Amino acid sequence: MGYKLNEREFNQLLGELSEKYLIYAPKVFVGKGRFSDTDCIRYDKVKNVEDMELSLKSQYSFKEVLNPVSETLFYFTEDSVKEADMPRNKGAIIFLRSCDLHAVERMDEMYLNNGPKDYYYKRLRDNIHFVLIGCSKAFDSCFCVDMGTNKSDNYDIGLNVREDGYELDVKWDEAKDILGKMAKENSLKEEDVTVDFVKETTTRVSIPKNLSYDVSKSKIWEEYAGRCINCGRCNFVCPTCTCFTMQDVYYDANGKVGERRRVWASCMVDGYTDVAGGGSYRKNNGERMRFKTLHKALDYRNRTGYNMCVGCGRCDDICPEYISFSNILNKLDTAMKEVSANG
Ligand code: SF4
Ligand code: SF4
């Protein structure tokens, strides 16, 4: 069922949905960019369409709605434990693009299908609805077409932002009911809407079909030992990075009382692979890059049949050392030839 709405009508729909749902969308944080006098676009709660930034790419993904940067899991005293309340007391609606909707599938795979279901993820994942923002053109660093994530039908509402209004393809009954009522009261008319998706990108990526763990022996990883400064930004912006660490925070007044938090972790930073006895598996930044690349483009695919990376290009945009992940993927073919030639 499709409709075309003006701004007031779209806000009316959002207003009615917000009685039961928190709405999350990309938003501009003025002056909060990485460089002075630049802005940052990241996800936050919004009330209306004026709060949203729907034309630019968000530097950070939707993932903190489902997996907060820092989440208290429970509180403990000397002899009791109390589960922390859920960070959200309503359902949620997330506005996101096709690559990110595919990234939700990756997050679900890691938190719900990779062993026992993660309780804390599941309670935030339940009662979520997705509004797919149509892409009429690709941004410079996107390579979603080559990763097969440029198109998705798995949405509740599909949205095209036009100069003169908002086109909606609605699959969700609650939204259909509201729009049906609005149609009776206003002059809304049903019309066919097809959500925009890109068919080509400037950045192209090709992962060799014969990619194997032998590529670990290639010399390409050595470059990153020097260039990468292990800041971890590439992990934090990535919608498919799901690693976390646990932190017990003890309250000062009583050292046996406190809370346990889980906090985002990064496989690129120091300490991630430290183990008991003072060992560390990947001290070199080139080894960390090798691990991250093969997880995104080989190891996960071997288990699920599809790549973990969705080609959003955020890691390329954010790296302070201008290290391009899409470039690394494109080097894998040469790297495989190098290791084959070396036997
Ligand atoms: S690895 Fe980079 S391009 Fe791939 S999903 Fe993560 S941030 Fe996006
Ligand atoms: S953002 Fe760049 S410099 Fe920082 S850890 Fe990632 S690859 Fe290394």
Short mmCIF file of N, CA, C and O in Angstrom, two decimals, residues 183-285:
data_model
loop_
_atom_site.label_atom_id
_atom_site.label_comp_id
_atom_site.label_asym_id
_atom_site.label_seq_id
_atom_site.Cartn_x
_atom_site.Cartn_y
_atom_site.Cartn_z
N ALA A 183 -6.47 9.03 5.49
CA ALA A 183 -7.01 9.12 4.13
C ALA A 183 -8.47 9.51 4.15
O ALA A 183 -8.95 10.25 3.28
N LYS A 184 -9.21 9.04 5.17
CA LYS A 184 -10.63 9.41 5.26
C LYS A 184 -10.80 10.86 5.64
O LYS A 184 -11.69 11.56 5.16
N GLU A 185 -9.91 11.35 6.54
CA GLU A 185 -10.04 12.73 7.03
C GLU A 185 -9.44 13.74 6.05
O GLU A 185 -9.96 14.85 5.90
N ASN A 186 -8.32 13.36 5.39
CA ASN A 186 -7.65 14.30 4.48
C ASN A 186 -7.90 13.89 3.04
O ASN A 186 -8.78 13.10 2.77
N SER A 187 -7.08 14.41 2.18
CA SER A 187 -7.25 14.05 0.77
C SER A 187 -6.18 13.05 0.33
O SER A 187 -5.82 12.99 -0.83
N LEU A 188 -5.67 12.26 1.32
CA LEU A 188 -4.64 11.27 0.97
C LEU A 188 -5.18 10.25 -0.01
O LEU A 188 -6.29 9.76 0.15
N LYS A 189 -4.36 9.92 -0.98
CA LYS A 189 -4.79 8.89 -1.95
C LYS A 189 -3.73 7.81 -2.01
O LYS A 189 -2.55 8.07 -1.91
N GLU A 190 -4.20 6.58 -2.19
CA GLU A 190 -3.24 5.49 -2.36
C GLU A 190 -2.58 5.58 -3.73
O GLU A 190 -3.24 5.96 -4.71
N GLU A 191 -1.31 5.29 -3.79
CA GLU A 191 -0.62 5.21 -5.08
C GLU A 191 0.52 4.21 -4.99
O GLU A 191 1.01 3.92 -3.90
N ASP A 192 0.93 3.69 -6.14
CA ASP A 192 2.03 2.72 -6.13
C ASP A 192 3.34 3.42 -5.82
O ASP A 192 3.64 4.46 -6.40
N VAL A 193 4.11 2.85 -4.90
CA VAL A 193 5.42 3.41 -4.57
C VAL A 193 6.45 2.29 -4.63
O VAL A 193 6.25 1.22 -4.06
N THR A 194 7.54 2.53 -5.32
CA THR A 194 8.67 1.59 -5.33
C THR A 194 9.85 2.30 -4.69
O THR A 194 10.21 3.41 -5.09
N VAL A 195 10.43 1.66 -3.69
CA VAL A 195 11.53 2.29 -2.96
C VAL A 195 12.78 2.34 -3.83
O VAL A 195 13.14 1.35 -4.47
N ASP A 196 13.44 3.52 -3.83
CA ASP A 196 14.66 3.68 -4.63
C ASP A 196 15.79 2.79 -4.12
O ASP A 196 15.94 2.60 -2.91
N PHE A 197 16.57 2.27 -5.03
CA PHE A 197 17.80 1.60 -4.63
C PHE A 197 18.86 1.84 -5.71
O PHE A 197 18.51 2.02 -6.88
N VAL A 198 20.12 1.87 -5.30
CA VAL A 198 21.17 2.17 -6.29
C VAL A 198 21.54 0.90 -7.06
O VAL A 198 21.48 -0.21 -6.52
N LYS A 199 21.92 1.10 -8.30
CA LYS A 199 22.31 -0.04 -9.15
C LYS A 199 23.80 -0.03 -9.43
O LYS A 199 24.36 -1.00 -9.94
N GLU A 200 24.46 1.10 -9.12
CA GLU A 200 25.92 1.14 -9.32
C GLU A 200 26.55 2.06 -8.31
O GLU A 200 25.89 2.96 -7.78
N THR A 201 27.81 1.82 -8.02
CA THR A 201 28.55 2.65 -7.07
C THR A 201 29.88 3.03 -7.72
O THR A 201 30.37 2.30 -8.58
N THR A 202 30.45 4.16 -7.27
CA THR A 202 31.75 4.57 -7.82
C THR A 202 32.83 3.65 -7.29
O THR A 202 33.73 3.23 -8.01
N THR A 203 32.77 3.35 -5.99
CA THR A 203 33.74 2.43 -5.40
C THR A 203 33.31 1.01 -5.74
O THR A 203 32.16 0.64 -5.52
N ARG A 204 34.22 0.24 -6.31
CA ARG A 204 33.91 -1.14 -6.66
C ARG A 204 34.80 -2.09 -5.86
O ARG A 204 35.94 -1.76 -5.56
N VAL A 205 34.24 -3.23 -5.54
CA VAL A 205 34.99 -4.21 -4.74
C VAL A 205 34.81 -5.59 -5.34
O VAL A 205 33.71 -5.97 -5.77
N SER A 206 35.91 -6.33 -5.39
CA SER A 206 35.82 -7.72 -5.87
C SER A 206 36.61 -8.61 -4.90
O SER A 206 37.81 -8.41 -4.71
N ILE A 207 35.92 -9.55 -4.30
CA ILE A 207 36.58 -10.49 -3.38
C ILE A 207 36.82 -11.79 -4.15
O ILE A 207 35.87 -12.34 -4.73
N PRO A 208 38.09 -12.24 -4.22
CA PRO A 208 38.36 -13.44 -5.04
C PRO A 208 37.60 -14.67 -4.55
O PRO A 208 37.48 -14.89 -3.34
N LYS A 209 37.09 -15.44 -5.49
CA LYS A 209 36.31 -16.64 -5.13
C LYS A 209 37.16 -17.69 -4.42
O LYS A 209 36.67 -18.48 -3.63
N ASN A 210 38.48 -17.67 -4.75
CA ASN A 210 39.36 -18.70 -4.15
C ASN A 210 39.98 -18.22 -2.83
O ASN A 210 40.95 -18.82 -2.37
N LEU A 211 39.44 -17.16 -2.25
CA LEU A 211 40.02 -16.62 -1.01
C LEU A 211 40.04 -17.71 0.08
O LEU A 211 39.04 -18.40 0.31
N SER A 212 41.21 -17.88 0.67
CA SER A 212 41.33 -18.88 1.72
C SER A 212 42.22 -18.32 2.82
O SER A 212 42.85 -17.27 2.66
N TYR A 213 42.33 -19.07 3.91
CA TYR A 213 43.16 -18.60 5.03
C TYR A 213 44.64 -18.54 4.67
O TYR A 213 45.41 -17.94 5.40
N ASP A 214 45.01 -19.14 3.53
CA ASP A 214 46.41 -19.03 3.07
C ASP A 214 46.82 -17.57 2.91
O ASP A 214 48.00 -17.24 3.01
N VAL A 215 45.84 -16.71 2.65
CA VAL A 215 46.14 -15.29 2.41
C VAL A 215 46.77 -14.64 3.65
O VAL A 215 47.39 -13.58 3.55
N SER A 216 46.64 -15.30 4.78
CA SER A 216 47.30 -14.81 6.01
C SER A 216 48.80 -14.67 5.82
O SER A 216 49.44 -13.85 6.47
N LYS A 217 49.36 -15.49 4.91
CA LYS A 217 50.82 -15.48 4.74
C LYS A 217 51.29 -14.37 3.80
O LYS A 217 52.49 -14.19 3.61
N SER A 218 50.37 -13.65 3.22
CA SER A 218 50.76 -12.59 2.27
C SER A 218 51.49 -11.45 2.98
O SER A 218 51.30 -11.22 4.19
N LYS A 219 52.26 -10.71 2.20
CA LYS A 219 52.98 -9.56 2.75
C LYS A 219 52.09 -8.32 2.83
O LYS A 219 52.50 -7.30 3.39
N ILE A 220 50.88 -8.37 2.25
CA ILE A 220 50.06 -7.13 2.24
C ILE A 220 49.76 -6.63 3.64
O ILE A 220 49.57 -5.45 3.84
N TRP A 221 49.72 -7.50 4.61
CA TRP A 221 49.32 -7.08 5.97
C TRP A 221 50.39 -6.22 6.64
O TRP A 221 50.09 -5.44 7.54
N GLU A 222 51.64 -6.37 6.14
CA GLU A 222 52.75 -5.64 6.78
C GLU A 222 52.56 -4.12 6.68
O GLU A 222 52.94 -3.37 7.58
N GLU A 223 51.96 -3.68 5.57
CA GLU A 223 51.75 -2.24 5.37
C GLU A 223 50.97 -1.62 6.54
O GLU A 223 51.25 -0.52 6.98
N TYR A 224 50.02 -2.39 7.05
CA TYR A 224 49.12 -1.83 8.08
C TYR A 224 49.76 -1.84 9.46
O TYR A 224 49.28 -1.14 10.37
N ALA A 225 50.85 -2.61 9.61
CA ALA A 225 51.57 -2.57 10.89
C ALA A 225 52.09 -1.15 11.12
O ALA A 225 52.11 -0.66 12.25
N GLY A 226 52.46 -0.48 10.02
CA GLY A 226 52.99 0.87 10.14
C GLY A 226 51.93 1.95 10.04
O GLY A 226 51.96 2.95 10.74
N ARG A 227 50.96 1.73 9.16
CA ARG A 227 49.98 2.81 8.90
C ARG A 227 48.88 2.90 9.94
O ARG A 227 48.41 3.98 10.28
N CYS A 228 48.39 1.77 10.40
CA CYS A 228 47.24 1.78 11.34
C CYS A 228 47.72 2.21 12.73
O CYS A 228 48.76 1.76 13.20
N ILE A 229 46.96 3.09 13.35
CA ILE A 229 47.35 3.57 14.70
C ILE A 229 46.45 2.95 15.78
O ILE A 229 46.32 3.48 16.86
N ASN A 230 45.81 1.87 15.45
CA ASN A 230 44.92 1.10 16.35
C ASN A 230 43.99 1.96 17.20
O ASN A 230 43.83 1.72 18.39
N CYS A 231 43.32 2.91 16.52
CA CYS A 231 42.37 3.77 17.24
C CYS A 231 41.02 3.09 17.43
O CYS A 231 40.24 3.46 18.30
N GLY A 232 40.70 2.12 16.55
CA GLY A 232 39.44 1.39 16.68
C GLY A 232 38.23 2.08 16.08
O GLY A 232 37.11 1.57 16.15
N ARG A 233 38.42 3.24 15.46
CA ARG A 233 37.25 3.95 14.91
C ARG A 233 36.50 3.10 13.88
O ARG A 233 35.29 3.15 13.78
N CYS A 234 37.29 2.35 13.06
CA CYS A 234 36.65 1.55 12.00
C CYS A 234 35.66 0.56 12.59
O CYS A 234 34.61 0.28 11.99
N ASN A 235 35.97 0.02 13.77
CA ASN A 235 35.04 -0.92 14.41
C ASN A 235 33.80 -0.20 14.95
O ASN A 235 32.68 -0.71 14.87
N PHE A 236 34.02 0.98 15.51
CA PHE A 236 32.90 1.65 16.17
C PHE A 236 31.86 2.18 15.19
O PHE A 236 30.68 2.26 15.51
N VAL A 237 32.30 2.53 13.97
CA VAL A 237 31.32 2.99 12.99
C VAL A 237 30.68 1.83 12.24
O VAL A 237 29.67 2.00 11.57
N CYS A 238 31.27 0.64 12.34
CA CYS A 238 30.82 -0.49 11.51
C CYS A 238 29.50 -1.07 12.04
O CYS A 238 29.42 -1.45 13.20
N PRO A 239 28.48 -1.15 11.18
CA PRO A 239 27.20 -1.70 11.64
C PRO A 239 27.22 -3.21 11.88
O PRO A 239 26.26 -3.76 12.40
N THR A 240 28.33 -3.87 11.48
CA THR A 240 28.37 -5.32 11.66
C THR A 240 29.40 -5.75 12.71
O THR A 240 29.57 -6.95 12.93
N CYS A 241 30.09 -4.81 13.34
CA CYS A 241 30.99 -5.18 14.43
C CYS A 241 30.17 -5.31 15.71
O CYS A 241 29.44 -4.38 16.08
N THR A 242 30.29 -6.45 16.36
CA THR A 242 29.40 -6.73 17.50
C THR A 242 30.14 -7.08 18.78
O THR A 242 29.53 -7.50 19.76
N CYS A 243 31.46 -6.93 18.79
CA CYS A 243 32.22 -7.35 19.98
C CYS A 243 32.02 -6.40 21.15
O CYS A 243 31.83 -5.20 20.96
N PHE A 244 32.04 -6.98 22.32
CA PHE A 244 31.92 -6.16 23.54
C PHE A 244 32.85 -6.73 24.61
O PHE A 244 33.34 -7.86 24.51
N THR A 245 33.08 -5.92 25.63
CA THR A 245 33.84 -6.37 26.78
C THR A 245 32.99 -6.15 28.03
O THR A 245 32.00 -5.42 27.97
N MET A 246 33.35 -6.82 29.12
CA MET A 246 32.59 -6.66 30.36
C MET A 246 33.36 -5.79 31.33
O MET A 246 34.59 -5.93 31.46
N GLN A 247 32.66 -4.91 32.03
CA GLN A 247 33.32 -4.07 33.04
C GLN A 247 32.50 -4.12 34.31
O GLN A 247 31.29 -3.82 34.28
N ASP A 248 33.14 -4.48 35.41
CA ASP A 248 32.48 -4.38 36.71
C ASP A 248 32.87 -3.05 37.32
O ASP A 248 34.06 -2.75 37.47
N VAL A 249 31.86 -2.25 37.64
CA VAL A 249 32.10 -0.93 38.23
C VAL A 249 31.70 -1.01 39.70
O VAL A 249 30.53 -1.29 40.01
N TYR A 250 32.66 -0.79 40.59
CA TYR A 250 32.36 -0.86 42.03
C TYR A 250 32.11 0.54 42.54
O TYR A 250 32.84 1.48 42.20
N TYR A 251 31.07 0.67 43.38
CA TYR A 251 30.76 1.99 43.92
C TYR A 251 31.75 2.29 45.05
O TYR A 251 32.06 1.43 45.88
N ASP A 252 32.19 3.52 45.11
CA ASP A 252 33.27 3.90 46.04
C ASP A 252 32.98 3.60 47.51
O ASP A 252 33.83 3.11 48.24
N ALA A 253 31.74 3.90 47.95
CA ALA A 253 31.44 3.80 49.37
C ALA A 253 31.50 2.37 49.88
O ALA A 253 31.78 2.11 51.04
N ASN A 254 31.22 1.40 49.01
CA ASN A 254 31.26 0.00 49.40
C ASN A 254 31.85 -0.79 48.23
O ASN A 254 31.21 -0.99 47.21
N GLY A 255 33.06 -1.25 48.39
CA GLY A 255 33.78 -1.90 47.30
C GLY A 255 33.18 -3.22 46.84
O GLY A 255 33.64 -3.80 45.86
N LYS A 256 32.14 -3.73 47.53
CA LYS A 256 31.54 -4.99 47.12
C LYS A 256 30.19 -4.78 46.44
O LYS A 256 29.44 -5.73 46.18
N VAL A 257 29.84 -3.54 46.20
CA VAL A 257 28.56 -3.21 45.58
C VAL A 257 28.84 -2.48 44.27
O VAL A 257 29.73 -1.63 44.22
N GLY A 258 28.08 -2.83 43.25
CA GLY A 258 28.36 -2.15 41.99
C GLY A 258 27.47 -2.64 40.86
O GLY A 258 26.36 -3.13 41.10
N GLU A 259 27.92 -2.49 39.65
CA GLU A 259 27.13 -2.91 38.50
C GLU A 259 28.05 -3.49 37.43
O GLU A 259 29.24 -3.17 37.36
N ARG A 260 27.48 -4.37 36.63
CA ARG A 260 28.22 -4.94 35.51
C ARG A 260 27.71 -4.31 34.21
O ARG A 260 26.51 -4.28 33.96
N ARG A 261 28.64 -3.82 33.43
CA ARG A 261 28.29 -3.20 32.15
C ARG A 261 28.92 -3.96 31.00
O ARG A 261 30.02 -4.51 31.15
N ARG A 262 28.24 -3.96 29.88
CA ARG A 262 28.96 -4.40 28.70
C ARG A 262 29.16 -3.18 27.81
O ARG A 262 28.28 -2.34 27.65
N VAL A 263 30.36 -3.13 27.26
CA VAL A 263 30.82 -1.92 26.57
C VAL A 263 31.42 -2.35 25.23
O VAL A 263 32.08 -3.39 25.16
N TRP A 264 31.16 -1.59 24.19
CA TRP A 264 31.72 -1.93 22.88
C TRP A 264 33.23 -2.17 22.97
O TRP A 264 33.94 -1.45 23.68
N ALA A 265 33.69 -3.16 22.21
CA ALA A 265 35.13 -3.44 22.15
C ALA A 265 35.57 -3.39 20.68
O ALA A 265 34.74 -3.43 19.77
N SER A 266 36.88 -3.33 20.49
CA SER A 266 37.41 -3.23 19.13
C SER A 266 38.59 -4.18 18.95
O SER A 266 39.52 -4.17 19.76
N CYS A 267 38.54 -4.99 17.89
CA CYS A 267 39.63 -5.94 17.64
C CYS A 267 40.89 -5.23 17.14
O CYS A 267 41.92 -5.87 16.95
N MET A 268 40.80 -3.91 16.89
CA MET A 268 41.97 -3.18 16.39
C MET A 268 42.77 -2.52 17.52
O MET A 268 43.85 -2.00 17.26
N VAL A 269 42.23 -2.48 18.73
CA VAL A 269 42.93 -1.72 19.78
C VAL A 269 43.74 -2.64 20.69
O VAL A 269 43.49 -3.85 20.77
N ASP A 270 44.70 -2.03 21.40
CA ASP A 270 45.51 -2.79 22.35
C ASP A 270 44.61 -3.44 23.41
O ASP A 270 43.62 -2.85 23.82
N GLY A 271 44.99 -4.59 23.85
CA GLY A 271 44.28 -5.23 24.97
C GLY A 271 43.21 -6.21 24.55
O GLY A 271 42.82 -7.08 25.32
N TYR A 272 42.73 -6.12 23.30
CA TYR A 272 41.61 -6.97 22.86
C TYR A 272 41.93 -8.46 22.95
O TYR A 272 41.08 -9.27 23.30
N THR A 273 43.18 -8.80 22.61
CA THR A 273 43.51 -10.23 22.60
C THR A 273 44.38 -10.63 23.79
O THR A 273 44.99 -11.71 23.77
N ASP A 274 44.45 -9.76 24.80
CA ASP A 274 45.26 -10.12 25.98
C ASP A 274 44.62 -11.30 26.71
O ASP A 274 43.38 -11.38 26.81
N VAL A 275 45.45 -12.21 27.16
CA VAL A 275 44.94 -13.37 27.89
C VAL A 275 45.70 -13.52 29.21
O VAL A 275 46.74 -12.88 29.42
N ALA A 276 45.17 -14.39 30.05
CA ALA A 276 45.81 -14.62 31.34
C ALA A 276 47.26 -15.05 31.15
O ALA A 276 47.58 -15.75 30.18
N GLY A 277 48.11 -14.62 32.05
CA GLY A 277 49.52 -14.99 31.97
C GLY A 277 50.34 -13.97 31.19
O GLY A 277 51.53 -14.17 30.95
N GLY A 278 49.67 -12.89 30.74
CA GLY A 278 50.41 -11.82 30.06
C GLY A 278 50.55 -11.99 28.56
O GLY A 278 51.24 -11.22 27.90
N GLY A 279 49.89 -13.01 27.99
CA GLY A 279 49.98 -13.22 26.54
C GLY A 279 49.06 -12.28 25.77
O GLY A 279 48.14 -11.68 26.33
N SER A 280 49.34 -12.16 24.47
CA SER A 280 48.48 -11.36 23.60
C SER A 280 48.60 -11.94 22.20
O SER A 280 49.71 -12.11 21.69
N TYR A 281 47.45 -12.28 21.59
CA TYR A 281 47.51 -12.99 20.31
C TYR A 281 47.92 -12.12 19.13
O TYR A 281 48.62 -12.56 18.25
N ARG A 282 47.44 -10.88 19.08
CA ARG A 282 47.74 -10.04 17.92
C ARG A 282 48.23 -8.68 18.38
O ARG A 282 47.45 -7.75 18.50
N LYS A 283 49.53 -8.58 18.60
CA LYS A 283 50.10 -7.32 19.07
C LYS A 283 50.34 -6.35 17.92
O LYS A 283 50.32 -5.15 18.09
N ASN A 284 50.58 -6.91 16.74
CA ASN A 284 50.94 -6.11 15.57
C ASN A 284 49.66 -5.63 14.87
O ASN A 284 48.73 -6.40 14.66
N ASN A 285 49.66 -4.35 14.45
CA ASN A 285 48.44 -3.81 13.82
C ASN A 285 48.13 -4.46 12.47
O ASN A 285 46.97 -4.51 12.04
#
